[in-house]
Every structure is written in C-alpha cells, then in structure tokens.
C-alpha cells in the first residue's frame, strides 16, 4: 500500500514438502501433507491479497461519493483494486511430481476460491451482488511454467521468475550474477538460496537490469 504495488510475485517453495525426512524432523508444521500444505499456502497468500484489495476498494468507493455508480464502474474499481499474482513452482513444490501429482494445482484452485468468496462476501455486505468474482480473480492469477518462466509487465518490461534447483554459494551475490548471464529480462526475481540480495547491471542493448533475490 505504501508503494502502490500492483504485482505480487511468488518464486516457488510454497510448501515445505516431505522429502529428506522433514516430517519426522519436525520441519513440517502440524504434520501437514502436501494437500494441506498447499491449502495453508493459499490461505496465507489470499489473506495478503484480500487485505490490500479491501483497503483499496473501500478507498476508491469512498472517493466516488454518493453519486450514481453503474455495475461497470463497480467492476472497474474492483479490477483496479486487485493485485496481480504471478507465481511458479519451486523444487520443494515439485517433489510431489514423483507421485504423479501436479504441483501447486490445488494451491491455485484454493487461492481463487478463497479470494472469490471473500470478495463476494464483501460486496454482498455493501449491497453489490451478481458480479463474476471468480472470473475477476482468475484474470489476476497467472501460473508461469518452469520451462518458460517469463512474465511481461504492463510497462513492457520483461520479468523473469527463477528458482534454480541448486544450493547457494559462499559468495552471496554469485547466483544473482550467474542469472544476469543466463537470462535477458530487465527484472529478474530469484529464490531458493535463503539469502536476500539485490544485484544491478547496465547493458547497452537492453538498459538497466536488476536481480531481486528473495530469502525464501
């Protein structure tokens, strides 16, 4: 809200997973299985998105005052208030592929369902009913496949979503520097190394580039 952020990016590892005896070691909260972990992740992400949506929508509606407002106006206000959520699979999510399960499929279904229901409930309390809430949420949630982890921002800039299946290095910025050589997007988001760092680079052909490595 402070920076008027429009896009929330998820770079993988929404679940802890069950390999490496993580359940037995107590690393998995409450003994949750994969389905329950994905449901919990959906609830957490949906909570963040809805809190921002409610604040922005209430503010936008208040600015309209008591004048006449159409269903089209309401839908446009809702669209402008809802974050875009772009996400990809991480290696922990991907472990369940060995069992023939599509990683994060349940997560996305649950996320859309929770948000659509929450927005519908909010609108109902305001006497605003009959809008396509599921369609609205679906239009804002984008899964980016691991084989082509690229999302084009409204500005035209290229956003890369990366989750290398590898360990971190002794030099904190090494993985981020490697990513600058391996990809060609202006904005690169990277995860999986348990360290956060920002690395910048200027290239004459595509201009300013930045890698935001999050401490997932």
PDB file of N, CA and C in Angstrom, residues 45-137:
ATOM      1  N   UNK A  45      -1.511 -16.552   1.230  1.00  0.00           N
ATOM      2  CA  UNK A  45      -1.389 -15.615   0.102  1.00  0.00           C
ATOM      3  C   UNK A  45      -2.699 -14.859  -0.110  1.00  0.00           C
ATOM      4  N   UNK A  46      -3.824 -15.570  -0.007  1.00  0.00           N
ATOM      5  CA  UNK A  46      -5.131 -14.938  -0.189  1.00  0.00           C
ATOM      6  C   UNK A  46      -5.369 -13.858   0.866  1.00  0.00           C
ATOM      7  N   UNK A  47      -4.898 -14.082   2.079  1.00  0.00           N
ATOM      8  CA  UNK A  47      -5.067 -13.105   3.152  1.00  0.00           C
ATOM      9  C   UNK A  47      -4.368 -11.799   2.807  1.00  0.00           C
ATOM     10  N   UNK A  48      -3.142 -11.897   2.305  1.00  0.00           N
ATOM     11  CA  UNK A  48      -2.386 -10.701   1.914  1.00  0.00           C
ATOM     12  C   UNK A  48      -3.101  -9.958   0.788  1.00  0.00           C
ATOM     13  N   UNK A  49      -3.487 -10.693  -0.252  1.00  0.00           N
ATOM     14  CA  UNK A  49      -4.122 -10.078  -1.422  1.00  0.00           C
ATOM     15  C   UNK A  49      -5.453  -9.428  -1.045  1.00  0.00           C
ATOM     16  N   UNK A  50      -6.247 -10.117  -0.211  1.00  0.00           N
ATOM     17  CA  UNK A  50      -7.567  -9.570   0.136  1.00  0.00           C
ATOM     18  C   UNK A  50      -7.451  -8.340   1.028  1.00  0.00           C
ATOM     19  N   UNK A  51      -6.513  -8.342   1.954  1.00  0.00           N
ATOM     20  CA  UNK A  51      -6.343  -7.169   2.817  1.00  0.00           C
ATOM     21  C   UNK A  51      -6.032  -5.920   1.988  1.00  0.00           C
ATOM     22  N   UNK A  52      -5.160  -6.095   0.993  1.00  0.00           N
ATOM     23  CA  UNK A  52      -4.824  -4.972   0.112  1.00  0.00           C
ATOM     24  C   UNK A  52      -6.043  -4.581  -0.724  1.00  0.00           C
ATOM     25  N   UNK A  53      -6.752  -5.587  -1.255  1.00  0.00           N
ATOM     26  CA  UNK A  53      -7.939  -5.323  -2.076  1.00  0.00           C
ATOM     27  C   UNK A  53      -8.982  -4.522  -1.298  1.00  0.00           C
ATOM     28  N   UNK A  54      -9.283  -4.964  -0.095  1.00  0.00           N
ATOM     29  CA  UNK A  54     -10.335  -4.305   0.703  1.00  0.00           C
ATOM     30  C   UNK A  54      -9.974  -2.854   0.989  1.00  0.00           C
ATOM     31  N   UNK A  55      -8.720  -2.625   1.348  1.00  0.00           N
ATOM     32  CA  UNK A  55      -8.283  -1.262   1.645  1.00  0.00           C
ATOM     33  C   UNK A  55      -8.426  -0.377   0.408  1.00  0.00           C
ATOM     34  N   UNK A  56      -7.974  -0.877  -0.743  1.00  0.00           N
ATOM     35  CA  UNK A  56      -8.013  -0.082  -1.968  1.00  0.00           C
ATOM     36  C   UNK A  56      -9.443   0.111  -2.469  1.00  0.00           C
ATOM     37  N   UNK A  57     -10.255  -0.939  -2.414  1.00  0.00           N
ATOM     38  CA  UNK A  57     -11.624  -0.838  -2.919  1.00  0.00           C
ATOM     39  C   UNK A  57     -12.451   0.113  -2.062  1.00  0.00           C
ATOM     40  N   UNK A  58     -12.360  -0.011  -0.747  1.00  0.00           N
ATOM     41  CA  UNK A  58     -13.110   0.878   0.149  1.00  0.00           C
ATOM     42  C   UNK A  58     -12.719   2.336  -0.096  1.00  0.00           C
ATOM     43  N   UNK A  59     -11.415   2.556  -0.302  1.00  0.00           N
ATOM     44  CA  UNK A  59     -10.929   3.914  -0.544  1.00  0.00           C
ATOM     45  C   UNK A  59     -11.452   4.454  -1.877  1.00  0.00           C
ATOM     46  N   UNK A  60     -11.409   3.600  -2.921  1.00  0.00           N
ATOM     47  CA  UNK A  60     -11.871   4.019  -4.246  1.00  0.00           C
ATOM     48  C   UNK A  60     -13.366   4.289  -4.245  1.00  0.00           C
ATOM     49  N   UNK A  61     -14.119   3.458  -3.510  1.00  0.00           N
ATOM     50  CA  UNK A  61     -15.571   3.616  -3.445  1.00  0.00           C
ATOM     51  C   UNK A  61     -15.932   4.894  -2.689  1.00  0.00           C
ATOM     52  N   UNK A  62     -15.172   5.191  -1.640  1.00  0.00           N
ATOM     53  CA  UNK A  62     -15.434   6.394  -0.853  1.00  0.00           C
ATOM     54  C   UNK A  62     -15.202   7.662  -1.680  1.00  0.00           C
ATOM     55  N   UNK A  63     -14.214   7.603  -2.565  1.00  0.00           N
ATOM     56  CA  UNK A  63     -13.907   8.767  -3.398  1.00  0.00           C
ATOM     57  C   UNK A  63     -15.010   9.044  -4.411  1.00  0.00           C
ATOM     58  N   UNK A  64     -15.793   8.012  -4.764  1.00  0.00           N
ATOM     59  CA  UNK A  64     -16.892   8.201  -5.706  1.00  0.00           C
ATOM     60  C   UNK A  64     -18.076   8.928  -5.074  1.00  0.00           C
ATOM     61  N   UNK A  65     -18.117   8.946  -3.747  1.00  0.00           N
ATOM     62  CA  UNK A  65     -19.188   9.643  -3.054  1.00  0.00           C
ATOM     63  C   UNK A  65     -20.525   8.931  -3.196  1.00  0.00           C
ATOM     64  N   UNK A  66     -21.597   9.684  -3.076  1.00  0.00           N
ATOM     65  CA  UNK A  66     -22.948   9.126  -3.120  1.00  0.00           C
ATOM     66  C   UNK A  66     -23.601   9.237  -4.497  1.00  0.00           C
ATOM     67  N   UNK A  67     -22.820   9.614  -5.495  1.00  0.00           N
ATOM     68  CA  UNK A  67     -23.365   9.751  -6.838  1.00  0.00           C
ATOM     69  C   UNK A  67     -23.686   8.401  -7.460  1.00  0.00           C
ATOM     70  N   UNK A  68     -24.341   8.428  -8.615  1.00  0.00           N
ATOM     71  CA  UNK A  68     -24.744   7.209  -9.299  1.00  0.00           C
ATOM     72  C   UNK A  68     -23.518   6.439  -9.772  1.00  0.00           C
ATOM     73  N   UNK A  69     -23.548   5.153  -9.554  1.00  0.00           N
ATOM     74  CA  UNK A  69     -22.443   4.302  -9.979  1.00  0.00           C
ATOM     75  C   UNK A  69     -23.014   3.036 -10.616  1.00  0.00           C
ATOM     76  N   UNK A  70     -22.513   2.676 -11.769  1.00  0.00           N
ATOM     77  CA  UNK A  70     -23.033   1.532 -12.514  1.00  0.00           C
ATOM     78  C   UNK A  70     -22.291   0.253 -12.147  1.00  0.00           C
ATOM     79  N   UNK A  71     -22.848  -0.886 -12.582  1.00  0.00           N
ATOM     80  CA  UNK A  71     -22.188  -2.167 -12.348  1.00  0.00           C
ATOM     81  C   UNK A  71     -20.824  -2.206 -13.042  1.00  0.00           C
ATOM     82  N   UNK A  72     -20.752  -1.572 -14.208  1.00  0.00           N
ATOM     83  CA  UNK A  72     -19.479  -1.499 -14.935  1.00  0.00           C
ATOM     84  C   UNK A  72     -18.454  -0.711 -14.140  1.00  0.00           C
ATOM     85  N   UNK A  73     -18.893   0.378 -13.523  1.00  0.00           N
ATOM     86  CA  UNK A  73     -17.993   1.185 -12.686  1.00  0.00           C
ATOM     87  C   UNK A  73     -17.486   0.369 -11.501  1.00  0.00           C
ATOM     88  N   UNK A  74     -18.392  -0.363 -10.871  1.00  0.00           N
ATOM     89  CA  UNK A  74     -18.038  -1.181  -9.717  1.00  0.00           C
ATOM     90  C   UNK A  74     -16.995  -2.227 -10.102  1.00  0.00           C
ATOM     91  N   UNK A  75     -17.229  -2.897 -11.236  1.00  0.00           N
ATOM     92  CA  UNK A  75     -16.307  -3.949 -11.685  1.00  0.00           C
ATOM     93  C   UNK A  75     -14.935  -3.353 -11.981  1.00  0.00           C
ATOM     94  N   UNK A  76     -14.920  -2.149 -12.575  1.00  0.00           N
ATOM     95  CA  UNK A  76     -13.642  -1.489 -12.888  1.00  0.00           C
ATOM     96  C   UNK A  76     -12.897  -1.130 -11.608  1.00  0.00           C
ATOM     97  N   UNK A  77     -13.613  -0.652 -10.608  1.00  0.00           N
ATOM     98  CA  UNK A  77     -12.990  -0.341  -9.316  1.00  0.00           C
ATOM     99  C   UNK A  77     -12.399  -1.598  -8.689  1.00  0.00           C
ATOM    100  N   UNK A  78     -13.138  -2.712  -8.799  1.00  0.00           N
ATOM    101  CA  UNK A  78     -12.659  -3.985  -8.245  1.00  0.00           C
ATOM    102  C   UNK A  78     -11.404  -4.455  -8.982  1.00  0.00           C
ATOM    103  N   UNK A  79     -11.412  -4.340 -10.309  1.00  0.00           N
ATOM    104  CA  UNK A  79     -10.232  -4.720 -11.098  1.00  0.00           C
ATOM    105  C   UNK A  79      -9.011  -3.913 -10.674  1.00  0.00           C
ATOM    106  N   UNK A  80      -9.192  -2.612 -10.546  1.00  0.00           N
ATOM    107  CA  UNK A  80      -8.071  -1.733 -10.204  1.00  0.00           C
ATOM    108  C   UNK A  80      -7.569  -1.956  -8.776  1.00  0.00           C
ATOM    109  N   UNK A  81      -8.417  -2.529  -7.924  1.00  0.00           N
ATOM    110  CA  UNK A  81      -8.045  -2.730  -6.518  1.00  0.00           C
ATOM    111  C   UNK A  81      -7.370  -4.071  -6.263  1.00  0.00           C
ATOM    112  N   UNK A  82      -7.478  -5.003  -7.223  1.00  0.00           N
ATOM    113  CA  UNK A  82      -6.990  -6.370  -7.010  1.00  0.00           C
ATOM    114  C   UNK A  82      -5.589  -6.550  -7.574  1.00  0.00           C
ATOM    115  N   UNK A  83      -4.688  -7.029  -6.733  1.00  0.00           N
ATOM    116  CA  UNK A  83      -3.314  -7.296  -7.156  1.00  0.00           C
ATOM    117  C   UNK A  83      -3.250  -8.364  -8.244  1.00  0.00           C
ATOM    118  N   UNK A  84      -2.271  -8.228  -9.125  1.00  0.00           N
ATOM    119  CA  UNK A  84      -1.902  -9.342  -9.993  1.00  0.00           C
ATOM    120  C   UNK A  84      -1.013 -10.273  -9.167  1.00  0.00           C
ATOM    121  N   UNK A  85      -1.260 -11.565  -9.264  1.00  0.00           N
ATOM    122  CA  UNK A  85      -0.416 -12.537  -8.573  1.00  0.00           C
ATOM    123  C   UNK A  85       0.185 -13.480  -9.613  1.00  0.00           C
ATOM    124  N   UNK A  86       1.495 -13.457  -9.711  1.00  0.00           N
ATOM    125  CA  UNK A  86       2.233 -14.271 -10.683  1.00  0.00           C
ATOM    126  C   UNK A  86       3.126 -15.229  -9.903  1.00  0.00           C
ATOM    127  N   UNK A  87       3.073 -16.520 -10.238  1.00  0.00           N
ATOM    128  CA  UNK A  87       3.848 -17.472  -9.444  1.00  0.00           C
ATOM    129  C   UNK A  87       4.376 -18.634 -10.282  1.00  0.00           C
ATOM    130  N   UNK A  88       5.319 -19.343  -9.707  1.00  0.00           N
ATOM    131  CA  UNK A  88       5.915 -20.505 -10.344  1.00  0.00           C
ATOM    132  C   UNK A  88       6.200 -21.591  -9.306  1.00  0.00           C
ATOM    133  N   UNK A  89       6.589 -22.744  -9.793  1.00  0.00           N
ATOM    134  CA  UNK A  89       6.896 -23.889  -8.928  1.00  0.00           C
ATOM    135  C   UNK A  89       8.342 -23.799  -8.441  1.00  0.00           C
ATOM    136  N   UNK A  90       8.567 -24.236  -7.194  1.00  0.00           N
ATOM    137  CA  UNK A  90       9.914 -24.371  -6.665  1.00  0.00           C
ATOM    138  C   UNK A  90      10.251 -25.846  -6.503  1.00  0.00           C
ATOM    139  N   UNK A  91      11.470 -26.152  -6.108  1.00  0.00           N
ATOM    140  CA  UNK A  91      11.873 -27.556  -6.010  1.00  0.00           C
ATOM    141  C   UNK A  91      11.117 -28.313  -4.912  1.00  0.00           C
ATOM    142  N   UNK A  92      10.781 -27.633  -3.818  1.00  0.00           N
ATOM    143  CA  UNK A  92      10.009 -28.296  -2.760  1.00  0.00           C
ATOM    144  C   UNK A  92       8.599 -28.622  -3.250  1.00  0.00           C
ATOM    145  N   UNK A  93       7.999 -27.681  -3.988  1.00  0.00           N
ATOM    146  CA  UNK A  93       6.676 -27.937  -4.574  1.00  0.00           C
ATOM    147  C   UNK A  93       6.746 -29.117  -5.543  1.00  0.00           C
ATOM    148  N   UNK A  94       7.829 -29.175  -6.283  1.00  0.00           N
ATOM    149  CA  UNK A  94       7.975 -30.130  -7.385  1.00  0.00           C
ATOM    150  C   UNK A  94       8.236 -31.559  -6.923  1.00  0.00           C
ATOM    151  N   UNK A  95       8.587 -31.745  -5.659  1.00  0.00           N
ATOM    152  CA  UNK A  95       8.861 -33.101  -5.160  1.00  0.00           C
ATOM    153  C   UNK A  95       7.672 -34.034  -5.373  1.00  0.00           C
ATOM    154  N   UNK A  96       6.449 -33.499  -5.275  1.00  0.00           N
ATOM    155  CA  UNK A  96       5.270 -34.362  -5.390  1.00  0.00           C
ATOM    156  C   UNK A  96       5.009 -34.820  -6.823  1.00  0.00           C
ATOM    157  N   UNK A  97       5.763 -34.285  -7.787  1.00  0.00           N
ATOM    158  CA  UNK A  97       5.640 -34.763  -9.169  1.00  0.00           C
ATOM    159  C   UNK A  97       6.017 -36.241  -9.261  1.00  0.00           C
ATOM    160  N   UNK A  98       6.903 -36.687  -8.363  1.00  0.00           N
ATOM    161  CA  UNK A  98       7.313 -38.093  -8.332  1.00  0.00           C
ATOM    162  C   UNK A  98       6.128 -39.012  -8.030  1.00  0.00           C
ATOM    163  N   UNK A  99       5.099 -38.456  -7.387  1.00  0.00           N
ATOM    164  CA  UNK A  99       3.920 -39.248  -7.032  1.00  0.00           C
ATOM    165  C   UNK A  99       2.799 -39.091  -8.067  1.00  0.00           C
ATOM    166  N   UNK A 100       3.096 -38.430  -9.181  1.00  0.00           N
ATOM    167  CA  UNK A 100       2.085 -38.227 -10.213  1.00  0.00           C
ATOM    168  C   UNK A 100       1.104 -37.124  -9.886  1.00  0.00           C
ATOM    169  N   UNK A 101       1.521 -36.170  -9.054  1.00  0.00           N
ATOM    170  CA  UNK A 101       0.664 -35.062  -8.640  1.00  0.00           C
ATOM    171  C   UNK A 101       1.195 -33.766  -9.240  1.00  0.00           C
ATOM    172  N   UNK A 102       0.323 -32.965  -9.831  1.00  0.00           N
ATOM    173  CA  UNK A 102       0.731 -31.685 -10.405  1.00  0.00           C
ATOM    174  C   UNK A 102       0.964 -30.677  -9.286  1.00  0.00           C
ATOM    175  N   UNK A 103       2.192 -30.197  -9.114  1.00  0.00           N
ATOM    176  CA  UNK A 103       2.479 -29.277  -8.017  1.00  0.00           C
ATOM    177  C   UNK A 103       1.739 -27.947  -8.155  1.00  0.00           C
ATOM    178  N   UNK A 104       1.206 -27.469  -7.052  1.00  0.00           N
ATOM    179  CA  UNK A 104       0.528 -26.188  -6.905  1.00  0.00           C
ATOM    180  C   UNK A 104      -0.806 -26.085  -7.654  1.00  0.00           C
ATOM    181  N   UNK A 105      -1.300 -27.204  -8.195  1.00  0.00           N
ATOM    182  CA  UNK A 105      -2.618 -27.182  -8.847  1.00  0.00           C
ATOM    183  C   UNK A 105      -3.708 -26.903  -7.814  1.00  0.00           C
ATOM    184  N   UNK A 106      -3.646 -27.597  -6.678  1.00  0.00           N
ATOM    185  CA  UNK A 106      -4.617 -27.380  -5.608  1.00  0.00           C
ATOM    186  C   UNK A 106      -4.447 -25.991  -5.015  1.00  0.00           C
ATOM    187  N   UNK A 107      -3.218 -25.538  -4.900  1.00  0.00           N
ATOM    188  CA  UNK A 107      -2.921 -24.197  -4.376  1.00  0.00           C
ATOM    189  C   UNK A 107      -3.657 -23.132  -5.179  1.00  0.00           C
ATOM    190  N   UNK A 108      -3.576 -23.211  -6.511  1.00  0.00           N
ATOM    191  CA  UNK A 108      -4.215 -22.197  -7.348  1.00  0.00           C
ATOM    192  C   UNK A 108      -5.741 -22.259  -7.225  1.00  0.00           C
ATOM    193  N   UNK A 109      -6.295 -23.473  -7.271  1.00  0.00           N
ATOM    194  CA  UNK A 109      -7.747 -23.631  -7.154  1.00  0.00           C
ATOM    195  C   UNK A 109      -8.239 -23.056  -5.828  1.00  0.00           C
ATOM    196  N   UNK A 110      -7.541 -23.386  -4.761  1.00  0.00           N
ATOM    197  CA  UNK A 110      -7.929 -22.924  -3.427  1.00  0.00           C
ATOM    198  C   UNK A 110      -7.775 -21.406  -3.307  1.00  0.00           C
ATOM    199  N   UNK A 111      -6.715 -20.864  -3.871  1.00  0.00           N
ATOM    200  CA  UNK A 111      -6.466 -19.424  -3.812  1.00  0.00           C
ATOM    201  C   UNK A 111      -7.591 -18.648  -4.501  1.00  0.00           C
ATOM    202  N   UNK A 112      -7.945 -19.071  -5.716  1.00  0.00           N
ATOM    203  CA  UNK A 112      -9.018 -18.408  -6.461  1.00  0.00           C
ATOM    204  C   UNK A 112     -10.341 -18.522  -5.713  1.00  0.00           C
ATOM    205  N   UNK A 113     -10.606 -19.704  -5.156  1.00  0.00           N
ATOM    206  CA  UNK A 113     -11.857 -19.934  -4.433  1.00  0.00           C
ATOM    207  C   UNK A 113     -11.967 -19.042  -3.198  1.00  0.00           C
ATOM    208  N   UNK A 114     -10.898 -18.971  -2.413  1.00  0.00           N
ATOM    209  CA  UNK A 114     -10.910 -18.166  -1.192  1.00  0.00           C
ATOM    210  C   UNK A 114     -11.109 -16.691  -1.513  1.00  0.00           C
ATOM    211  N   UNK A 115     -10.370 -16.196  -2.510  1.00  0.00           N
ATOM    212  CA  UNK A 115     -10.464 -14.783  -2.867  1.00  0.00           C
ATOM    213  C   UNK A 115     -11.838 -14.432  -3.432  1.00  0.00           C
ATOM    214  N   UNK A 116     -12.354 -15.294  -4.320  1.00  0.00           N
ATOM    215  CA  UNK A 116     -13.667 -15.041  -4.920  1.00  0.00           C
ATOM    216  C   UNK A 116     -14.745 -14.997  -3.839  1.00  0.00           C
ATOM    217  N   UNK A 117     -14.665 -15.912  -2.879  1.00  0.00           N
ATOM    218  CA  UNK A 117     -15.655 -15.960  -1.800  1.00  0.00           C
ATOM    219  C   UNK A 117     -15.535 -14.741  -0.891  1.00  0.00           C
ATOM    220  N   UNK A 118     -14.305 -14.338  -0.596  1.00  0.00           N
ATOM    221  CA  UNK A 118     -14.086 -13.188   0.282  1.00  0.00           C
ATOM    222  C   UNK A 118     -14.580 -11.894  -0.365  1.00  0.00           C
ATOM    223  N   UNK A 119     -14.288 -11.729  -1.653  1.00  0.00           N
ATOM    224  CA  UNK A 119     -14.731 -10.532  -2.370  1.00  0.00           C
ATOM    225  C   UNK A 119     -16.247 -10.524  -2.503  1.00  0.00           C
ATOM    226  N   UNK A 120     -16.820 -11.693  -2.793  1.00  0.00           N
ATOM    227  CA  UNK A 120     -18.275 -11.817  -2.903  1.00  0.00           C
ATOM    228  C   UNK A 120     -18.953 -11.429  -1.591  1.00  0.00           C
ATOM    229  N   UNK A 121     -18.385 -11.877  -0.475  1.00  0.00           N
ATOM    230  CA  UNK A 121     -18.943 -11.562   0.846  1.00  0.00           C
ATOM    231  C   UNK A 121     -18.852 -10.070   1.129  1.00  0.00           C
ATOM    232  N   UNK A 122     -17.728  -9.472   0.768  1.00  0.00           N
ATOM    233  CA  UNK A 122     -17.543  -8.029   0.970  1.00  0.00           C
ATOM    234  C   UNK A 122     -18.563  -7.232   0.158  1.00  0.00           C
ATOM    235  N   UNK A 123     -18.748  -7.622  -1.101  1.00  0.00           N
ATOM    236  CA  UNK A 123     -19.681  -6.926  -1.970  1.00  0.00           C
ATOM    237  C   UNK A 123     -21.120  -7.104  -1.493  1.00  0.00           C
ATOM    238  N   UNK A 124     -21.429  -8.302  -1.002  1.00  0.00           N
ATOM    239  CA  UNK A 124     -22.780  -8.584  -0.518  1.00  0.00           C
ATOM    240  C   UNK A 124     -23.143  -7.668   0.644  1.00  0.00           C
ATOM    241  N   UNK A 125     -22.190  -7.426   1.539  1.00  0.00           N
ATOM    242  CA  UNK A 125     -22.425  -6.549   2.679  1.00  0.00           C
ATOM    243  C   UNK A 125     -22.682  -5.115   2.240  1.00  0.00           C
ATOM    244  N   UNK A 126     -22.138  -4.752   1.068  1.00  0.00           N
ATOM    245  CA  UNK A 126     -22.326  -3.406   0.538  1.00  0.00           C
ATOM    246  C   UNK A 126     -23.535  -3.326  -0.387  1.00  0.00           C
ATOM    247  N   UNK A 127     -24.237  -4.475  -0.549  1.00  0.00           N
ATOM    248  CA  UNK A 127     -25.389  -4.499  -1.434  1.00  0.00           C
ATOM    249  C   UNK A 127     -25.020  -4.562  -2.899  1.00  0.00           C
ATOM    250  N   UNK A 128     -23.806  -5.021  -3.169  1.00  0.00           N
ATOM    251  CA  UNK A 128     -23.313  -5.127  -4.549  1.00  0.00           C
ATOM    252  C   UNK A 128     -23.196  -6.605  -4.898  1.00  0.00           C
ATOM    253  N   UNK A 129     -24.129  -7.129  -5.663  1.00  0.00           N
ATOM    254  CA  UNK A 129     -24.159  -8.563  -5.951  1.00  0.00           C
ATOM    255  C   UNK A 129     -24.193  -8.829  -7.462  1.00  0.00           C
ATOM    256  N   UNK A 130     -23.987 -10.103  -7.801  1.00  0.00           N
ATOM    257  CA  UNK A 130     -24.177 -10.541  -9.176  1.00  0.00           C
ATOM    258  C   UNK A 130     -23.008 -10.351 -10.106  1.00  0.00           C
ATOM    259  N   UNK A 131     -21.825  -9.991  -9.593  1.00  0.00           N
ATOM    260  CA  UNK A 131     -20.654  -9.830 -10.448  1.00  0.00           C
ATOM    261  C   UNK A 131     -19.881 -11.143 -10.536  1.00  0.00           C
ATOM    262  N   UNK A 132     -19.088 -11.287 -11.579  1.00  0.00           N
ATOM    263  CA  UNK A 132     -18.315 -12.512 -11.803  1.00  0.00           C
ATOM    264  C   UNK A 132     -17.012 -12.451 -11.005  1.00  0.00           C
ATOM    265  N   UNK A 133     -17.108 -12.794  -9.726  1.00  0.00           N
ATOM    266  CA  UNK A 133     -15.946 -12.678  -8.845  1.00  0.00           C
ATOM    267  C   UNK A 133     -14.868 -13.712  -9.193  1.00  0.00           C
ATOM    268  N   UNK A 134     -15.268 -14.936  -9.521  1.00  0.00           N
ATOM    269  CA  UNK A 134     -14.297 -15.974  -9.877  1.00  0.00           C
ATOM    270  C   UNK A 134     -13.549 -15.579 -11.144  1.00  0.00           C
ATOM    271  N   UNK A 135     -14.270 -15.021 -12.109  1.00  0.00           N
ATOM    272  CA  UNK A 135     -13.634 -14.576 -13.343  1.00  0.00           C
ATOM    273  C   UNK A 135     -12.653 -13.444 -13.093  1.00  0.00           C
ATOM    274  N   UNK A 136     -13.033 -12.531 -12.200  1.00  0.00           N
ATOM    275  CA  UNK A 136     -12.168 -11.417 -11.842  1.00  0.00           C
ATOM    276  C   UNK A 136     -10.864 -11.910 -11.233  1.00  0.00           C
ATOM    277  N   UNK A 137     -10.970 -12.823 -10.271  1.00  0.00           N
ATOM    278  CA  UNK A 137      -9.777 -13.344  -9.601  1.00  0.00           C
ATOM    279  C   UNK A 137      -8.916 -14.149 -10.574  1.00  0.00           C
TER     280      UNK A 137
END
